[in-house]
mmCIF file of C-alpha atoms (C1' of nucleotides) in Angstrom:
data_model
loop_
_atom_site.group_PDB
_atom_site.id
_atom_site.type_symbol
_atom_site.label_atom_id
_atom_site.label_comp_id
_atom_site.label_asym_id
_atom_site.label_seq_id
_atom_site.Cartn_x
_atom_site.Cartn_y
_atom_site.Cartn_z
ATOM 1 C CA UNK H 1 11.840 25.822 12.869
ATOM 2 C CA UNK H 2 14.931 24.564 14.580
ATOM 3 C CA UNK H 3 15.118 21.304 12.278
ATOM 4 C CA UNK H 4 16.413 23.376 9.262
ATOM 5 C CA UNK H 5 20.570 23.900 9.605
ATOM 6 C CA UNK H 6 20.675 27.707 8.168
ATOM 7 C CA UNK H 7 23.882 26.879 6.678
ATOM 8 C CA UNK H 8 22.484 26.053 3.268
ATOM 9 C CA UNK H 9 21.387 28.717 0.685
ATOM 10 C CA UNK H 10 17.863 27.105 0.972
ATOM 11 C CA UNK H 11 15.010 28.511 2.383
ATOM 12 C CA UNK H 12 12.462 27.544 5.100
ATOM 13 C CA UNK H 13 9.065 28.108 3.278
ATOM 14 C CA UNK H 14 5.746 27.356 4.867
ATOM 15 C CA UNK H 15 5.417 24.626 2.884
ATOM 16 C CA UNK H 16 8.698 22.384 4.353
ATOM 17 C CA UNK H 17 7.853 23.406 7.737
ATOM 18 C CA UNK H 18 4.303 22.388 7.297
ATOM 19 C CA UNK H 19 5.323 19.229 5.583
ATOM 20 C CA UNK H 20 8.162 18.632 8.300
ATOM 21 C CA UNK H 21 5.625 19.395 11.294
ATOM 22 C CA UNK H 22 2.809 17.505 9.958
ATOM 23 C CA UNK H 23 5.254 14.386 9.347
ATOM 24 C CA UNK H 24 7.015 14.865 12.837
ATOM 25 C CA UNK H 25 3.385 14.316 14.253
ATOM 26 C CA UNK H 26 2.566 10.603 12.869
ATOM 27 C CA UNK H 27 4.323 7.448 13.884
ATOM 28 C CA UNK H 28 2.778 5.903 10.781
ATOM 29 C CA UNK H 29 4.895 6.211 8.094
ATOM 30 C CA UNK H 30 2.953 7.907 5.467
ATOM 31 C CA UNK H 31 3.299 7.352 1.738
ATOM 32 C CA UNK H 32 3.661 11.241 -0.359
ATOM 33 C CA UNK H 33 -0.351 11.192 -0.673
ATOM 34 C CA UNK H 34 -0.725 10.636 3.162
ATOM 35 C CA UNK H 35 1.524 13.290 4.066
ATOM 36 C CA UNK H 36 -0.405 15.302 1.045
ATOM 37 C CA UNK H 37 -3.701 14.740 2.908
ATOM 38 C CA UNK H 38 -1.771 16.295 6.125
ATOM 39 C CA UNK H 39 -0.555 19.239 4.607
ATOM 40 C CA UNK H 40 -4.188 20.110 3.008
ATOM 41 C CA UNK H 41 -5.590 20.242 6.734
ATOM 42 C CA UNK H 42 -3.597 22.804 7.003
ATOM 43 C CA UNK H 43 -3.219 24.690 4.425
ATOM 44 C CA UNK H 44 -5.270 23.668 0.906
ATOM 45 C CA UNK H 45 -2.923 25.533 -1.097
ATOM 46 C CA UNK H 46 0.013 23.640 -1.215
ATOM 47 C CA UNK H 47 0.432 20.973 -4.520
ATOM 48 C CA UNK H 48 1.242 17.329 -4.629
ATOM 49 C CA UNK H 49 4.075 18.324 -6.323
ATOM 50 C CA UNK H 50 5.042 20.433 -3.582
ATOM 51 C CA UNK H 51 4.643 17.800 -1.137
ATOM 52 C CA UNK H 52 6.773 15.753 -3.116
ATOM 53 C CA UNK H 53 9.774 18.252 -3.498
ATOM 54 C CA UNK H 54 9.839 19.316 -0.129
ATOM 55 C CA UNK H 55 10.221 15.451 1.290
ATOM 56 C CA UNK H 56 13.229 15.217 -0.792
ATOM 57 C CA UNK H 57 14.399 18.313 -0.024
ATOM 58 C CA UNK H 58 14.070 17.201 3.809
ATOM 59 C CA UNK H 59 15.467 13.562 3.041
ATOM 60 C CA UNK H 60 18.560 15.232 1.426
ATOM 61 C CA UNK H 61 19.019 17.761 4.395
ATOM 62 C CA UNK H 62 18.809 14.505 6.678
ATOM 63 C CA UNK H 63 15.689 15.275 8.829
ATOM 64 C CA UNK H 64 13.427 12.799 6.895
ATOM 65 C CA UNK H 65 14.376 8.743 6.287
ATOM 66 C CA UNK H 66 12.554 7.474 3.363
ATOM 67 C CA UNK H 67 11.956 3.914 3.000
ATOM 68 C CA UNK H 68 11.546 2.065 0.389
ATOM 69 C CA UNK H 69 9.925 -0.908 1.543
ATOM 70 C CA UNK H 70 7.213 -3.178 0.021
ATOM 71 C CA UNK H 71 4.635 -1.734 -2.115
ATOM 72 C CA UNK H 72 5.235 1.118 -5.056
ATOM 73 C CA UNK H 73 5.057 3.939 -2.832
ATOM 74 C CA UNK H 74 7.676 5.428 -1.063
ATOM 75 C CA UNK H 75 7.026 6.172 3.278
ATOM 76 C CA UNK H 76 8.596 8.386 5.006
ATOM 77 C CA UNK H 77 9.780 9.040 8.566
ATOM 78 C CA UNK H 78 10.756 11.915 10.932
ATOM 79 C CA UNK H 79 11.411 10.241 13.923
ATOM 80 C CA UNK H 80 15.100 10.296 13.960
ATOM 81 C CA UNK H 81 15.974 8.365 17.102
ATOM 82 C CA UNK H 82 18.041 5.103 16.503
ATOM 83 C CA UNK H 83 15.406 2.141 15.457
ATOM 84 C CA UNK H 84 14.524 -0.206 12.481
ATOM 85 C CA UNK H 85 11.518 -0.547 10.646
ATOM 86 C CA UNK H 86 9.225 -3.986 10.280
ATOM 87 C CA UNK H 87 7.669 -4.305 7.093
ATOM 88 C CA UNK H 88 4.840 -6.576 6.261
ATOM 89 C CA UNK H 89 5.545 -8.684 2.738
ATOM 90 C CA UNK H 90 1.990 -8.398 2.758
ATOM 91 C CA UNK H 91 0.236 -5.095 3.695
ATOM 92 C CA UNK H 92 2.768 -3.182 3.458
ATOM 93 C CA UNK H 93 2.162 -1.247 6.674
ATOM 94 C CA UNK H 94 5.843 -0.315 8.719
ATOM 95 C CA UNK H 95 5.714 -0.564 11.591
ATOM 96 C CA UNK H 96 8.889 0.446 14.462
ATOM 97 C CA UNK H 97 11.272 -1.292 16.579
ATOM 98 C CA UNK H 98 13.463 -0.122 19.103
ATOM 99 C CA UNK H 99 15.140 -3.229 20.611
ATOM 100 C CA UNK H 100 16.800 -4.372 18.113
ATOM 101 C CA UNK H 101 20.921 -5.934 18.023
ATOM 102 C CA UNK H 102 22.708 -4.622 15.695
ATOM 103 C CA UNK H 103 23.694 -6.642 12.512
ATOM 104 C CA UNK H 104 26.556 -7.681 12.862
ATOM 105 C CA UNK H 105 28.691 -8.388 9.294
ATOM 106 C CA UNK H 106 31.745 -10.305 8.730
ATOM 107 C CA UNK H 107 34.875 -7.983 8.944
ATOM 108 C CA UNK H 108 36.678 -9.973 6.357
ATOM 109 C CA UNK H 109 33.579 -10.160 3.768
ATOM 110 C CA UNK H 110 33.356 -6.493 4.196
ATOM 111 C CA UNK H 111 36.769 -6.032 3.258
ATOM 112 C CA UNK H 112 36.067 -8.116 0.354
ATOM 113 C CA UNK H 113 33.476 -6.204 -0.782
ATOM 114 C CA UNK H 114 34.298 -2.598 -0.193
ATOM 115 C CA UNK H 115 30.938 -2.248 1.270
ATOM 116 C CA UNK H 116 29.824 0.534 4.024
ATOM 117 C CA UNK H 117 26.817 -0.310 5.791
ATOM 118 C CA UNK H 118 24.459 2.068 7.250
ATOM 119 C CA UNK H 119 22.452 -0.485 9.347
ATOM 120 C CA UNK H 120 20.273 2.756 10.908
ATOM 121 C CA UNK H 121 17.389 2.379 9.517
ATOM 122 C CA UNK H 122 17.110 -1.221 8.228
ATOM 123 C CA UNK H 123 14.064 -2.772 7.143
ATOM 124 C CA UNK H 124 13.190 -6.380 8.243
ATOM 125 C CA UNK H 125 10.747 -7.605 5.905
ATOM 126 C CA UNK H 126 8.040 -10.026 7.814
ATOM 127 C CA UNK H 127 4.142 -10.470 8.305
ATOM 128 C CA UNK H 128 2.223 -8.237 10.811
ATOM 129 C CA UNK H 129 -0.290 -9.068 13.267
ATOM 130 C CA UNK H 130 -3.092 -9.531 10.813
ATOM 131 C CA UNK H 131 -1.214 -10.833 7.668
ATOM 132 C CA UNK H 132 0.301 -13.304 9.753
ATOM 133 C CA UNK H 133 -1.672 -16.496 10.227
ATOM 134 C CA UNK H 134 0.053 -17.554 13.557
ATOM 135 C CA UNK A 1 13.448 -28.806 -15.609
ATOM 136 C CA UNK A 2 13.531 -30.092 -11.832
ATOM 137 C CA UNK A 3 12.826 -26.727 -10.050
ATOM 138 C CA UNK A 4 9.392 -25.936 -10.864
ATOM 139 C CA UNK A 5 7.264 -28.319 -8.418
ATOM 140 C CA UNK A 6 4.728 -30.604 -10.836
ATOM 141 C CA UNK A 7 1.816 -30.344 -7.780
ATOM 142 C CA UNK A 8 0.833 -26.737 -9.060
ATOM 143 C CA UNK A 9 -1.617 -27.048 -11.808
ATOM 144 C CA UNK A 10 0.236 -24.075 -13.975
ATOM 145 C CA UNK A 11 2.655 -25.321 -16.743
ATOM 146 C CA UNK A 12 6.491 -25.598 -16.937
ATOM 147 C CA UNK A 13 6.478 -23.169 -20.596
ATOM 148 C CA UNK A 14 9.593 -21.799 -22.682
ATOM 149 C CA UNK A 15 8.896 -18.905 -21.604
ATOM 150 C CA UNK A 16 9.082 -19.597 -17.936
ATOM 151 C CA UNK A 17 12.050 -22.441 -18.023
ATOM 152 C CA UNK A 18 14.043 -19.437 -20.429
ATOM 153 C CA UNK A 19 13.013 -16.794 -18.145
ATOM 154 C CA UNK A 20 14.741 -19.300 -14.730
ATOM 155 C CA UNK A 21 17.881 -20.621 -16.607
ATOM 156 C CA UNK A 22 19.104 -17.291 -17.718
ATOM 157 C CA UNK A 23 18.598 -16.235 -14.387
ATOM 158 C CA UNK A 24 20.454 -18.769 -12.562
ATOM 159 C CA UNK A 25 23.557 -18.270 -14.626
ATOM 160 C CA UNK A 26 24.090 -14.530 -13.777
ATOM 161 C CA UNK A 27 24.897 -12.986 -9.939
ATOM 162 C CA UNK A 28 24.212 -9.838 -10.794
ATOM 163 C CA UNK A 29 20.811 -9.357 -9.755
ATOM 164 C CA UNK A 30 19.134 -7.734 -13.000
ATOM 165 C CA UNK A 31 16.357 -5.884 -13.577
ATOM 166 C CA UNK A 32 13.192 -6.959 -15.128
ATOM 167 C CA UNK A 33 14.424 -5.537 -18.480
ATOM 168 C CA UNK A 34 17.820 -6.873 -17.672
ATOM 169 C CA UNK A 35 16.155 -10.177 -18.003
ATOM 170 C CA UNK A 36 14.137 -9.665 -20.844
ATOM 171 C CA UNK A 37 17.354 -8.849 -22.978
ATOM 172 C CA UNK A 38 18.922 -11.870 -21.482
ATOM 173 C CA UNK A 39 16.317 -13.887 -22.661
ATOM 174 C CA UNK A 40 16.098 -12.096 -25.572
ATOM 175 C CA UNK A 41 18.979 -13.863 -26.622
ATOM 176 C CA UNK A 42 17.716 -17.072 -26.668
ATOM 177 C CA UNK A 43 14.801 -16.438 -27.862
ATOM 178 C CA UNK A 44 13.458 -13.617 -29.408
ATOM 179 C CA UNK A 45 9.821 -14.113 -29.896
ATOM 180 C CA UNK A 46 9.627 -13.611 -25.354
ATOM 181 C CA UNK A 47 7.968 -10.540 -24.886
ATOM 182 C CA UNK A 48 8.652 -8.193 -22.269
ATOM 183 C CA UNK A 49 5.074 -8.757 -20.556
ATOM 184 C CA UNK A 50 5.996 -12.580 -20.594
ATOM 185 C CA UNK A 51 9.135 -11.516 -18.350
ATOM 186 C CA UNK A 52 7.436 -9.994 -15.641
ATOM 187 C CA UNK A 53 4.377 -12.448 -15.814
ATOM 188 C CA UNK A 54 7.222 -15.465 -15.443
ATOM 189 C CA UNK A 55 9.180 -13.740 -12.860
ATOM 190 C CA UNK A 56 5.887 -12.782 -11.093
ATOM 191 C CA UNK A 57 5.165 -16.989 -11.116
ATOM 192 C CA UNK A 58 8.835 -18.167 -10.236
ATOM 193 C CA UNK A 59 8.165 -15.366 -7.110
ATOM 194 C CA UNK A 60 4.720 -16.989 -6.128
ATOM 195 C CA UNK A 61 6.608 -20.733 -7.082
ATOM 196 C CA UNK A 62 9.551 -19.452 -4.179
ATOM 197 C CA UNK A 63 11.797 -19.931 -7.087
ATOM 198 C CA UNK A 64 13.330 -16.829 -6.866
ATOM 199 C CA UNK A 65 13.742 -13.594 -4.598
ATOM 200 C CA UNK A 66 12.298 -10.773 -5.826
ATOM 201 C CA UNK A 67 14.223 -7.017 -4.194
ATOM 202 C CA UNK A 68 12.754 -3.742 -3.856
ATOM 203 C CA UNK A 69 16.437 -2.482 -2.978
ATOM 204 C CA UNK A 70 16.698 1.079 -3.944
ATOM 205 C CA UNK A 71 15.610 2.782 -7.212
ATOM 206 C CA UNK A 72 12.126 2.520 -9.032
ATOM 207 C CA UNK A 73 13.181 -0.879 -10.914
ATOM 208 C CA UNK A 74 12.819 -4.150 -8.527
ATOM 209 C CA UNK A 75 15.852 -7.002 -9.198
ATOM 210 C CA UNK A 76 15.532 -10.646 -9.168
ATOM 211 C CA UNK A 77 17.516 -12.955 -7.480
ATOM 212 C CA UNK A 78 17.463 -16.995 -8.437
ATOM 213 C CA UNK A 79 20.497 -18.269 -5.638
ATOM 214 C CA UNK A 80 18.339 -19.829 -2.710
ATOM 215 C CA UNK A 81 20.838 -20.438 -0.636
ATOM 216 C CA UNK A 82 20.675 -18.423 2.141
ATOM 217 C CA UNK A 83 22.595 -15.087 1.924
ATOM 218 C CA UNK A 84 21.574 -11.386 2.355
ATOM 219 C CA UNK A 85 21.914 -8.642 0.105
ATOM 220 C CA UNK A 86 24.055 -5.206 0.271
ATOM 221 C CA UNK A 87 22.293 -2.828 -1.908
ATOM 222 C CA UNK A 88 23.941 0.477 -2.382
ATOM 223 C CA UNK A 89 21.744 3.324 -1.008
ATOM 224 C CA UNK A 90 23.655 5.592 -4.736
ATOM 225 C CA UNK A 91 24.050 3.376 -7.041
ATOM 226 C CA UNK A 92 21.518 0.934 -6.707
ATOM 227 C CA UNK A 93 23.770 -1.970 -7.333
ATOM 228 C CA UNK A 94 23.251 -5.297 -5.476
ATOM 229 C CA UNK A 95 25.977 -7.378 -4.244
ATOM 230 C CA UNK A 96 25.393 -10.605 -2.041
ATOM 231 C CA UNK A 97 26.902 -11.277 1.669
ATOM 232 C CA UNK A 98 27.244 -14.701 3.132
ATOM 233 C CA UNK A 99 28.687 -14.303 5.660
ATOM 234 C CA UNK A 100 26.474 -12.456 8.167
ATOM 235 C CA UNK A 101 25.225 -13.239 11.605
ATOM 236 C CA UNK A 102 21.385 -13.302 12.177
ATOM 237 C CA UNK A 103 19.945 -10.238 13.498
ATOM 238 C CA UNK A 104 18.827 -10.321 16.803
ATOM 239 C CA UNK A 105 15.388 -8.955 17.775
ATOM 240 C CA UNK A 106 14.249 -8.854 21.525
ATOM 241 C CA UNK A 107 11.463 -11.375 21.663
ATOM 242 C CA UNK A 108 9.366 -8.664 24.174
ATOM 243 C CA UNK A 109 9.485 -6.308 21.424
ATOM 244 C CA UNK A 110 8.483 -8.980 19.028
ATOM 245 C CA UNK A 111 5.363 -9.947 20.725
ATOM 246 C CA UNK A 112 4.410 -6.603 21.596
ATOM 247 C CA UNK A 113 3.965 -5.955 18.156
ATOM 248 C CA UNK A 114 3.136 -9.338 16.646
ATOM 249 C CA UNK A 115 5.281 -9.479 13.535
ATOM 250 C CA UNK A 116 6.751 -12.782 12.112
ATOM 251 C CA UNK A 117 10.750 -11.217 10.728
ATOM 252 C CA UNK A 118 11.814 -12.950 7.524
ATOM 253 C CA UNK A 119 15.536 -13.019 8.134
ATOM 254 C CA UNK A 120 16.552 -14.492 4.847
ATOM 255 C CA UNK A 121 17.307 -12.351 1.842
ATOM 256 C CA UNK A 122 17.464 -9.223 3.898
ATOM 257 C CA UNK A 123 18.458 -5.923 2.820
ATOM 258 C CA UNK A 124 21.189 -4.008 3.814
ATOM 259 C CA UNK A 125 21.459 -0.436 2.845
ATOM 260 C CA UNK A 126 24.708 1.441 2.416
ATOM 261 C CA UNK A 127 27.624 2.328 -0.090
ATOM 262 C CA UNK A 128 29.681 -0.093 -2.406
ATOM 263 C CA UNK A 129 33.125 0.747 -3.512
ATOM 264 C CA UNK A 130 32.616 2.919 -6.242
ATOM 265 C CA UNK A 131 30.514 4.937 -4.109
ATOM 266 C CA UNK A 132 32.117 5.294 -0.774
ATOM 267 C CA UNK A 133 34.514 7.806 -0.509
ATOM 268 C CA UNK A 134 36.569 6.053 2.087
ATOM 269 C "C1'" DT D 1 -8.909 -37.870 -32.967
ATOM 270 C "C1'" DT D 2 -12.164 -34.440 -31.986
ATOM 271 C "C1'" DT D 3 -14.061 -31.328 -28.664
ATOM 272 C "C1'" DA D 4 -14.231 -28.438 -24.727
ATOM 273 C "C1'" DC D 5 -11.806 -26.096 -21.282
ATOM 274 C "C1'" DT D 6 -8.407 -23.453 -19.218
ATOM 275 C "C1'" DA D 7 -3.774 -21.500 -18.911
ATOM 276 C "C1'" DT D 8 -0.552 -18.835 -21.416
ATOM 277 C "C1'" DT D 9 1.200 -15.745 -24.716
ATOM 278 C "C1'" DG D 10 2.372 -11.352 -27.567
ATOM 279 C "C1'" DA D 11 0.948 -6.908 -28.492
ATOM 280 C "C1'" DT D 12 -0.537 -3.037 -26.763
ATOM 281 C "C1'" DA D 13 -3.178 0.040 -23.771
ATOM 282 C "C1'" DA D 14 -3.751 1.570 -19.135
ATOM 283 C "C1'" DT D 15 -2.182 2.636 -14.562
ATOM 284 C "C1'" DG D 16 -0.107 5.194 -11.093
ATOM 285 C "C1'" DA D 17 3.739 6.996 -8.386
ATOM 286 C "C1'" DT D 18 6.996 10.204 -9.217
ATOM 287 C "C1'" DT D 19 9.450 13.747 -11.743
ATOM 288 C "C1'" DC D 20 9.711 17.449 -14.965
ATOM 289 C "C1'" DT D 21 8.360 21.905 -17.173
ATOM 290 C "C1'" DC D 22 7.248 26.463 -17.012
ATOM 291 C "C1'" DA D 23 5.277 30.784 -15.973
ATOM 292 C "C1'" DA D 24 4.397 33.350 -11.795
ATOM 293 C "C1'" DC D 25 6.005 34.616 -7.451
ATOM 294 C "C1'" DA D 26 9.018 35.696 -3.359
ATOM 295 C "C1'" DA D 27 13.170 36.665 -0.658
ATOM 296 C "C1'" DG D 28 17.591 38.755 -0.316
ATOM 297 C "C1'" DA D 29 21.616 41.455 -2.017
ATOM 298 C "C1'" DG D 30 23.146 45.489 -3.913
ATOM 299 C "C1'" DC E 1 13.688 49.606 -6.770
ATOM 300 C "C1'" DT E 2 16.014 46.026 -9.501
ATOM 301 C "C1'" DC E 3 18.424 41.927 -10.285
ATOM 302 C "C1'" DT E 4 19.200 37.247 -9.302
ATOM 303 C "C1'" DT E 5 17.983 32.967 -7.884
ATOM 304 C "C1'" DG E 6 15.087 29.641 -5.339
ATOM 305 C "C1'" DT E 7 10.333 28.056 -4.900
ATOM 306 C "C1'" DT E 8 5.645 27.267 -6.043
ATOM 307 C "C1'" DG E 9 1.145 25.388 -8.324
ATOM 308 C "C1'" DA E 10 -0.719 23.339 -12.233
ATOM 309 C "C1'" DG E 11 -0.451 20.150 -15.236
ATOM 310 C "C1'" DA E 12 2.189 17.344 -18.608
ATOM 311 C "C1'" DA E 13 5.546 13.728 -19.084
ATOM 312 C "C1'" DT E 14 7.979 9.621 -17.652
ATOM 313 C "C1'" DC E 15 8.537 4.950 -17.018
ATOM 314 C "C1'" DA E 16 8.167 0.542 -14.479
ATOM 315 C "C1'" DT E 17 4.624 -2.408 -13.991
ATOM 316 C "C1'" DT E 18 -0.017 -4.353 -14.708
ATOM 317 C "C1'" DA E 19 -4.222 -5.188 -17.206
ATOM 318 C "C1'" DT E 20 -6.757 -6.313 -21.450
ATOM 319 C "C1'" DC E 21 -7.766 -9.173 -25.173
ATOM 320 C "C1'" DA E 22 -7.714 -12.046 -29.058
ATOM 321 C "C1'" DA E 23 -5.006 -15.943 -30.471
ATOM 322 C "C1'" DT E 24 -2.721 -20.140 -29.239
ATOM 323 C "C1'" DA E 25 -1.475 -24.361 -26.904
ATOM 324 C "C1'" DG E 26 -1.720 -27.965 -23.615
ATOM 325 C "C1'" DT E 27 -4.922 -31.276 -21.285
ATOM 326 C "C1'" DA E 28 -8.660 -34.071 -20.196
ATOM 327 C "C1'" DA E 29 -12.889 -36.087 -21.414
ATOM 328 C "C1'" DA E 30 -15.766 -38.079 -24.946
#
DNA sequence: TTTACTATTGATAATGATTCTCAACAAGAG
DNA sequence: CTCTTGTTGAGAATCATTATCAATAGTAAA
């Protein structure tokens, strides 16, 4: 597994890489149980808990985005190319978009603020399709 | 109290008008809890299930914003006016930005995937001062 | 004003996503 | 092999939020 920079003093256990593959092979944005359910097609012996450590531990190494979104449970994402994320107020369900312009934030207010944006990654909240009545 | 709209048949309570006011004098976006001490000071027979119920109504009333920023707790915001909201990706902390221009999303890629974006009160990930390095 | 009805409340229990604990296990260095 | 440290599965604990329920308080009709 290529994804994993050897550099740290952490392994690559069957677990992350079946966690990582599994996630790197949806464009859905599972929640921790979905990419639970995944991971037990695979390989039944690997915990929730497990599941849950490992997305962290990929989130923190940078190969995972978690969003936060609407809803109590957390998503996650392994498609790393540049794009933002539409979130339904409603559903829930994230869905991607790739043609989006940049944000673009007073330099002054900035200033002000102290404030470093990371606008990779953003989440526009809206309605989808079928929450939206128009 | 001129906020809550009379057409709804639910009441203008203590509870609720309590719950509003101390909101509206703070810019700090608080917490549920953070709320419930607030208007624990005014009154303290409120219970903490009345501060989420009320906050729950002055959402569905469009009274107030409710964030899902970072971190497990969700913050409440009672300034309509129209501003977005820089929510730092460590700390959690919430601070507001008026002066932003609208982002931009291609209107192919809009109708390819349906979704209505609700620009106001967005969310901008990233790092305040205390928590950027630079 | 009574009465009947419904919304609201405080107290507390329940929920559910996530995190923690801990004993067992595994990989690597020496 | 042995020591050290990271990782795992199982299950308990956490904690923000929501649900339950009996009591209460407006409101409208009689």
């Amino acid at each position: 597994m290529s994804y994993i920079p050897k550099s740290t003093c952490y392994r690559v256990t069957p677990q992350r890489r079946i966690v990582l593959e599994e996630l790197k092979k949806v464009c859905t944005h599972p929640t921790a149980q979905e990419v639970y359910e995944l991971v037990q097609k695979q390989d039944k012996s690997v915990s929730l808990a497990t599941v849950y450590r490992s997305l962290d531990f990929l989130v923190e190494q940078e190969l995972v985005i978690k969003l936060k979104a609407r809803g109590k449970q957390a998503r996650y994402d392994a498609d790393l190319t540049q794009h933002c994320h539409l979130v339904c107020k409603k559903c829930g369900r994230v869905s991607d978009c790739f043609d989006v312009e940049k944000l673009k934030i007073d330099s002054k207010e900035i200033g002000k603020l102290g404030f470093c944006p990371c606008l990779d990654y953003l989440e526009i909240p809206g309605l989808c399709r079928e929450c939206c009545g128009c």
